[in-house]
CSV table of C-alpha atoms in Angstrom, one decimal:
chain,number,residue,atom,x,y,z
J,19,MET,CA,194.9,-98.7,131.6
J,20,SER,CA,194.2,-102.2,132.6
J,21,GLY,CA,192.3,-105.0,130.9
J,22,PRO,CA,192.5,-106.3,127.3
J,23,ILE,CA,193.4,-103.6,124.8
J,24,GLU,CA,193.7,-105.6,121.6
J,25,PRO,CA,190.0,-105.3,120.7
J,26,LEU,CA,190.4,-101.5,121.1
J,27,PHE,CA,192.7,-101.2,118.0
J,28,GLY,CA,190.2,-102.4,115.4
J,29,THR,CA,190.9,-103.7,111.9
J,30,ARG,CA,194.3,-102.5,110.8
J,31,ASP,CA,194.5,-100.3,114.0
J,32,GLU,CA,191.8,-98.0,112.5
J,33,ASN,CA,190.5,-97.1,116.0
J,34,ILE,CA,193.8,-96.0,117.2
J,35,ARG,CA,194.4,-94.0,114.0
J,36,LEU,CA,191.1,-92.3,114.6
J,37,ILE,CA,192.0,-91.3,118.1
J,38,GLU,CA,195.4,-90.1,116.9
J,39,GLN,CA,194.0,-88.0,114.0
J,40,ASN,CA,191.1,-86.5,115.9
J,41,LEU,CA,193.0,-85.7,119.1
J,42,GLY,CA,196.3,-84.7,117.5
J,43,ILE,CA,198.4,-87.2,119.5
J,44,VAL,CA,200.6,-90.3,118.9
J,45,VAL,CA,199.7,-93.7,120.5
J,46,ARG,CA,202.4,-96.3,121.0
J,47,LEU,CA,201.9,-99.9,122.1
J,48,ARG,CA,204.4,-101.0,124.8
J,49,GLU,CA,204.6,-104.5,126.4
J,50,ASP,CA,201.7,-104.0,128.9
J,51,CYS,CA,200.4,-100.5,128.2
J,52,LEU,CA,199.8,-97.7,125.7
J,53,GLU,CA,202.1,-94.7,125.6
J,54,LEU,CA,200.6,-91.3,124.6
J,55,ASP,CA,202.5,-88.4,123.2
J,56,GLY,CA,201.1,-85.0,122.1
J,57,PRO,CA,199.3,-81.8,123.5
J,58,GLU,CA,198.1,-82.0,127.1
J,59,GLU,CA,194.5,-81.5,126.1
J,60,GLY,CA,194.6,-84.4,123.6
J,61,ILE,CA,196.4,-86.7,126.0
J,62,SER,CA,193.8,-85.9,128.8
J,63,ARG,CA,190.9,-86.6,126.5
J,64,ALA,CA,192.5,-89.9,125.2
J,65,GLU,CA,193.1,-91.1,128.7
J,66,ALA,CA,189.5,-90.5,129.6
J,67,ILE,CA,188.3,-92.5,126.5
J,68,LEU,CA,190.8,-95.4,127.2
J,69,ASP,CA,189.8,-95.5,130.9
J,70,ASP,CA,186.2,-95.8,129.9
J,71,TYR,CA,187.0,-98.6,127.5
J,72,ALA,CA,188.9,-100.4,130.2
J,73,ALA,CA,186.0,-100.0,132.7
J,74,LEU,CA,183.6,-101.4,130.2
J,75,ALA,CA,185.9,-104.3,129.4
J,76,HIS,CA,186.3,-105.0,133.1
J,77,GLN,CA,182.5,-105.1,133.5
J,78,GLY,CA,182.3,-107.5,130.7
J,79,VAL,CA,180.4,-105.2,128.4
J,80,ALA,CA,180.8,-106.3,124.8
J,81,VAL,CA,181.1,-103.6,122.2
J,82,SER,CA,181.2,-104.6,118.5
J,83,GLU,CA,183.9,-103.3,116.3
J,84,ASN,CA,181.6,-101.2,114.2
J,85,GLU,CA,179.7,-99.8,117.4
J,86,LEU,CA,183.1,-99.0,119.0
J,87,ASN,CA,184.4,-97.2,115.8
J,88,SER,CA,181.2,-95.2,115.6
J,89,CYS,CA,181.3,-94.2,119.2
J,90,LEU,CA,185.0,-93.2,119.1
J,91,ARG,CA,184.2,-90.9,116.1
J,92,LEU,CA,181.6,-89.1,118.2
J,93,VAL,CA,183.5,-88.9,121.5
J,94,THR,CA,186.8,-87.7,120.0
J,95,GLY,CA,184.9,-85.0,118.2
J,96,ASP,CA,182.7,-83.9,121.2
J,97,ALA,CA,184.4,-83.5,124.5
J,98,SER,CA,181.0,-83.4,126.3
J,99,LEU,CA,180.4,-87.1,125.5
J,100,SER,CA,182.1,-90.0,127.2
J,101,LEU,CA,182.6,-93.5,125.7
J,102,ARG,CA,181.1,-95.2,128.7
J,103,SER,CA,177.9,-93.2,128.9
J,104,LEU,CA,177.5,-93.5,125.1
J,105,VAL,CA,177.8,-97.3,125.2
J,106,GLU,CA,175.6,-97.7,128.3
J,107,SER,CA,172.9,-95.4,126.8
J,108,GLY,CA,172.5,-98.0,124.1
J,109,ARG,CA,171.1,-100.5,126.5
J,110,GLN,CA,167.6,-101.7,126.5
J,111,ARG,CA,165.3,-99.6,128.9
J,112,THR,CA,161.9,-100.0,130.2
J,113,PHE,CA,159.7,-96.9,130.1
J,114,GLY,CA,156.4,-97.7,131.9
J,115,LYS,CA,155.0,-100.7,130.0
J,116,LYS,CA,157.2,-100.1,126.9
J,117,THR,CA,160.7,-101.5,126.4
J,118,VAL,CA,162.9,-99.4,124.2
J,119,THR,CA,166.3,-99.7,122.8
J,120,PRO,CA,168.0,-96.7,121.0
J,121,LYS,CA,168.4,-97.7,117.3
J,122,THR,CA,170.9,-95.1,116.3
J,123,LEU,CA,174.0,-93.5,117.8
J,124,ASN,CA,172.2,-90.0,117.7
J,125,GLN,CA,169.3,-91.6,119.7
J,126,ARG,CA,171.9,-92.7,122.3
J,127,VAL,CA,173.5,-89.2,122.4
J,128,TYR,CA,169.9,-87.8,122.8
J,129,LEU,CA,169.1,-90.0,125.8
J,130,ASP,CA,172.4,-89.5,127.4
J,131,SER,CA,172.0,-85.7,127.0
J,132,ILE,CA,168.5,-85.8,128.5
J,133,GLU,CA,169.8,-87.5,131.6
J,134,ARG,CA,172.7,-85.1,132.0
J,135,TYR,CA,171.4,-81.7,130.9
J,136,ASP,CA,168.4,-79.7,132.1
J,137,LEU,CA,167.7,-78.2,128.6
J,138,VAL,CA,168.0,-80.3,125.5
J,139,PHE,CA,167.1,-79.5,121.9
J,140,GLY,CA,166.3,-82.4,119.5
J,141,ILE,CA,166.3,-81.2,116.0
J,142,GLY,CA,165.7,-83.3,112.8
J,143,PRO,CA,163.3,-84.8,110.5
J,144,ALA,CA,160.2,-86.8,111.2
J,145,GLY,CA,160.6,-90.4,112.3
J,146,THR,CA,163.8,-90.0,114.2
J,147,GLY,CA,162.3,-90.6,117.6
J,148,LYS,CA,162.7,-87.1,119.0
J,149,THR,CA,159.2,-86.9,120.5
J,150,TYR,CA,158.8,-90.5,121.4
J,151,LEU,CA,162.1,-90.8,123.3
J,152,ALA,CA,161.5,-87.5,125.1
J,153,VAL,CA,158.0,-88.7,126.2
J,154,ALA,CA,159.6,-92.0,127.3
J,155,MET,CA,162.2,-90.2,129.4
J,156,ALA,CA,159.5,-88.0,130.9
J,157,VAL,CA,157.4,-91.0,131.9
J,158,SER,CA,160.5,-92.6,133.4
J,159,ALA,CA,161.2,-89.6,135.5
J,160,LEU,CA,157.6,-89.4,136.7
J,161,LEU,CA,157.4,-93.1,137.7
J,162,SER,CA,160.7,-92.9,139.5
J,163,LYS,CA,159.5,-89.8,141.3
J,164,ARG,CA,162.3,-87.6,140.0
J,165,VAL,CA,159.6,-85.1,139.0
J,166,SER,CA,156.0,-84.8,140.1
J,167,ARG,CA,154.4,-83.9,136.8
J,168,ILE,CA,154.8,-83.9,132.9
J,169,ILE,CA,154.0,-80.9,130.9
J,170,LEU,CA,153.6,-81.6,127.1
J,171,THR,CA,152.9,-78.7,124.8
J,172,ARG,CA,152.8,-77.9,121.2
J,173,PRO,CA,152.0,-74.8,119.0
J,174,ALA,CA,148.5,-75.0,117.5
J,175,VAL,CA,149.5,-73.8,114.1
J,176,GLU,CA,147.2,-74.2,111.2
J,177,ALA,CA,149.1,-76.2,108.5
J,178,GLY,CA,146.7,-75.5,105.6
J,179,GLU,CA,143.5,-76.0,107.7
J,180,LYS,CA,141.4,-73.3,109.3
J,181,LEU,CA,141.2,-74.1,113.1
J,182,GLY,CA,138.0,-72.0,113.5
J,183,PHE,CA,136.0,-74.1,111.1
J,184,LEU,CA,136.7,-77.3,112.9
J,185,PRO,CA,133.7,-78.6,114.9
J,186,GLY,CA,133.4,-78.8,118.6
J,187,THR,CA,134.6,-76.7,121.6
J,188,LEU,CA,138.0,-75.0,121.9
J,189,GLN,CA,139.6,-78.0,123.6
J,190,GLU,CA,138.1,-80.3,120.9
J,191,LYS,CA,139.5,-78.1,118.2
J,192,ILE,CA,143.0,-78.1,119.7
J,193,ASP,CA,143.2,-81.8,120.6
J,194,PRO,CA,144.0,-83.0,117.1
J,195,TYR,CA,147.1,-80.8,117.2
J,196,LEU,CA,148.2,-82.6,120.4
J,197,ARG,CA,147.2,-86.1,119.3
J,198,PRO,CA,150.9,-87.3,118.8
J,199,LEU,CA,151.7,-86.5,122.4
J,200,TYR,CA,148.7,-88.4,123.5
J,201,ASP,CA,149.6,-91.4,121.3
J,202,ALA,CA,153.1,-91.5,122.8
J,203,LEU,CA,151.7,-91.5,126.4
J,204,TYR,CA,149.3,-94.3,125.7
J,205,GLU,CA,152.1,-96.4,124.4
J,206,MET,CA,154.1,-95.9,127.6
J,207,LEU,CA,151.3,-96.2,130.1
J,208,ASP,CA,148.1,-98.1,130.6
J,209,GLY,CA,145.1,-96.2,129.4
J,210,GLU,CA,143.5,-96.0,132.9
J,211,LYS,CA,146.7,-94.6,134.3
J,212,VAL,CA,147.0,-92.0,131.6
J,213,GLU,CA,143.4,-90.9,132.2
J,214,LYS,CA,144.0,-90.6,136.0
J,215,TYR,CA,147.1,-88.6,135.5
J,216,LEU,CA,145.4,-86.3,133.0
J,217,GLU,CA,142.4,-85.8,135.3
J,218,ARG,CA,144.7,-84.9,138.3
J,219,ASN,CA,147.0,-82.7,136.1
J,220,VAL,CA,149.9,-84.9,136.9
J,221,ILE,CA,150.3,-85.0,133.1
J,222,GLU,CA,149.2,-81.9,131.2
J,223,VAL,CA,148.8,-81.7,127.5
J,224,ALA,CA,148.2,-78.1,126.2
J,225,PRO,CA,148.8,-75.7,123.4
J,226,ILE,CA,151.8,-73.4,123.9
J,227,ALA,CA,149.6,-70.3,124.7
J,228,PHE,CA,148.5,-72.1,128.1
J,229,MET,CA,152.1,-71.9,129.4
J,230,ARG,CA,152.2,-68.1,129.7
J,231,GLY,CA,152.6,-66.7,133.2
J,232,ARG,CA,153.5,-70.0,134.8
J,233,THR,CA,156.6,-71.3,136.6
J,234,LEU,CA,157.0,-75.0,136.2
J,235,ASN,CA,158.9,-76.5,139.1
J,236,ASP,CA,159.6,-80.2,139.7
J,237,SER,CA,158.4,-80.9,136.1
J,238,PHE,CA,159.5,-82.6,132.9
J,239,ILE,CA,158.5,-80.2,130.2
J,240,ILE,CA,158.4,-81.1,126.4
J,241,LEU,CA,157.9,-78.5,123.8
J,242,ASP,CA,157.1,-80.5,120.5
J,243,GLU,CA,156.9,-79.1,117.0
J,244,ALA,CA,158.9,-76.2,118.2
J,245,GLN,CA,159.7,-75.1,114.6
J,246,ASN,CA,156.1,-73.7,114.6
J,247,SER,CA,156.6,-71.5,117.7
J,248,THR,CA,157.2,-67.8,117.2
J,249,GLN,CA,160.3,-66.1,118.7
J,250,GLU,CA,158.2,-64.7,121.4
J,251,GLN,CA,156.5,-68.0,122.3
J,252,MET,CA,159.9,-69.8,122.4
J,253,LYS,CA,161.4,-67.2,124.8
J,254,MET,CA,158.2,-67.5,126.9
J,255,VAL,CA,158.3,-71.3,127.2
J,256,LEU,CA,162.1,-71.5,127.9
J,257,THR,CA,161.7,-69.1,130.8
J,258,ARG,CA,158.9,-71.1,132.4
J,259,GLN,CA,161.4,-73.7,133.6
J,260,GLY,CA,161.6,-73.8,137.4
J,261,PHE,CA,163.7,-75.7,140.0
J,262,ASN,CA,164.2,-79.4,139.6
J,263,SER,CA,162.8,-79.3,136.1
J,264,LYS,CA,164.0,-80.7,132.8
J,265,MET,CA,162.9,-79.4,129.4
J,266,VAL,CA,163.2,-81.0,126.0
J,267,VAL,CA,162.5,-79.0,122.9
J,268,THR,CA,162.0,-80.9,119.6
J,269,GLY,CA,161.3,-79.9,116.1
J,270,ASP,CA,162.1,-80.0,112.4
J,271,ILE,CA,163.4,-76.7,110.9
J,272,THR,CA,162.5,-77.9,107.4
J,273,GLN,CA,158.8,-78.1,108.2
J,274,VAL,CA,157.9,-74.6,109.4
J,275,ASP,CA,154.1,-73.8,109.0
J,276,LEU,CA,154.3,-70.3,110.3
J,277,PRO,CA,153.0,-67.4,108.0
J,278,VAL,CA,155.5,-66.0,105.6
J,279,GLY,CA,157.8,-63.4,107.2
J,280,ARG,CA,157.5,-64.9,110.7
J,281,ARG,CA,160.8,-66.3,111.9
J,282,SER,CA,160.7,-69.7,113.6
J,283,GLY,CA,161.3,-69.6,117.4
J,284,LEU,CA,163.4,-72.8,117.0
J,285,VAL,CA,165.6,-71.4,114.4
J,286,ASP,CA,166.0,-68.3,116.5
J,287,ALA,CA,166.8,-70.2,119.6
J,288,VAL,CA,169.5,-72.2,117.9
J,289,ASP,CA,171.2,-68.9,117.0
J,290,VAL,CA,170.7,-67.2,120.3
J,291,LEU,CA,171.5,-70.0,122.7
J,292,ARG,CA,174.5,-71.4,120.7
J,293,GLY,CA,177.6,-71.8,122.9
J,294,ILE,CA,175.9,-72.1,126.3
J,295,ASP,CA,177.5,-75.0,127.9
J,296,GLU,CA,174.5,-75.9,130.1
J,297,ILE,CA,172.3,-76.4,126.9
J,298,ARG,CA,172.7,-79.4,124.7
J,299,PHE,CA,171.7,-79.5,121.0
J,300,VAL,CA,171.3,-83.0,119.4
J,301,ARG,CA,170.8,-83.1,115.6
J,302,PHE,CA,169.2,-85.9,113.8
J,303,ASP,CA,169.3,-86.7,110.1
J,304,GLU,CA,167.8,-89.2,107.7
J,305,ARG,CA,170.1,-92.0,109.0
J,306,ASP,CA,168.2,-91.7,112.2
J,307,VAL,CA,164.8,-92.3,110.7
J,308,VAL,CA,163.4,-95.5,112.2
J,309,ARG,CA,160.1,-95.6,110.1
J,310,HIS,CA,159.7,-97.4,106.8
J,311,SER,CA,162.9,-97.4,104.9
J,312,LEU,CA,161.2,-95.5,102.2
J,313,VAL,CA,160.9,-92.5,104.5
J,314,GLN,CA,164.7,-92.0,104.5
J,315,THR,CA,164.6,-92.0,100.7
J,316,ILE,CA,161.8,-89.4,100.6
J,317,ILE,CA,163.7,-87.2,103.0
J,318,ARG,CA,166.8,-87.4,100.8
J,319,ALA,CA,164.8,-86.6,97.7
J,320,TYR,CA,163.3,-83.4,99.3
J,321,GLU,CA,166.8,-82.3,100.5
J,322,ARG,CA,168.2,-82.7,97.0
J,323,ALA,CA,165.2,-80.8,95.5
J,324,GLY,CA,165.8,-78.0,98.0
J,325,GLU,CA,169.4,-77.8,97.3
J,326,ALA,CA,168.7,-77.7,93.6
J,327,ALA,CA,166.2,-74.9,94.1
J,328,ASN,CA,168.6,-72.8,96.1
J,329,GLN,CA,171.3,-73.3,93.5
J,330,GLN,CA,169.0,-72.1,90.7
J,331,LEU,CA,168.1,-69.2,92.8
J,332,SER,CA,171.7,-68.2,93.4
J,333,LEU,CA,172.4,-68.5,89.7
J,334,LYS,CA,169.5,-66.2,88.7
J,335,TRP,CA,170.3,-63.6,91.4
J,336,PRO,CA,173.5,-62.2,89.7
J,337,GLU,CA,171.6,-61.9,86.4
J,338,GLN,CA,168.8,-59.9,88.0
J,339,ALA,CA,171.2,-57.8,89.9
J,340,SER,CA,173.2,-56.8,86.8
J,341,ALA,CA,170.1,-56.3,84.5
J,342,PRO,CA,169.8,-52.6,83.3
J,343,ALA,CA,167.2,-50.6,85.1
J,344,ALA,CA,163.9,-50.2,83.2
J,345,PRO,CA,163.4,-46.7,81.7
J,346,PRO,CA,161.1,-44.4,83.5
J,347,ALA,CA,157.4,-44.6,82.4
J,348,ALA,CA,156.3,-41.8,80.1
J,349,ASN,CA,154.0,-39.1,81.6
């Protein structure tokens, strides 16, 4: 490793201690180098992290102490991440007419994952940028000609309203469910360009049912609000992906609007696809919410209420289970 290594250590060597603890190795500072001792896997991982740090330092990339510590926590716990890509993914990017800078580490991981994987799941509460950043990456891929079209789809699930009673044609009834996708597009691109792309089907915004029977080659596909897809719909959409295509699936498993008794396709996919190396799951939490600060407080309050309700249920269950059976009714 070449380049300055002192900034790597952090306050009271906390960064080096972090590497040691998470990778199970010992790091010793010699006159002009670091000496690593421990299991081969841990040493190999540490070498990759240190080489990335040296390359960033050589390029003159400044990483703050807090940012470096946070990145090291992620990369030492997840071998699929690299320090270099994580730091570089935090740079300001231009997506069409919009300039965007990832505001949280999970947003960085998300963008990096979309760049490196063909299928990415972004799971977490509203306001974390899941859909917005996915649309931004889709627009970037289209404008740079890495794909020839964008497919944006959502389940048209009734969340308390009756779809059949809405006024207008079928398309006019469906459009309100797809409005957040249109909104993101119009933020990234000029209105005239969006209209032209929609007219030519370069960009397609459609409910999930319209995906059946298709093979989507050379496309960037986004399935939004995936928690409201059924198991059958999720499998159908995931198997539409064709050659030279990327797919991003976003959703919040705490906001399922499916009828009681129907299992969410997103929840099912997390269980079924867990452990497949070619698929990346990125999980967001309230710390990633980039809306009004009150939104984080609201999310935490609902989480506490849910935990309390589950605890009450678990306390009542043994009492009900142990209660004597009611006597048979008299004839």
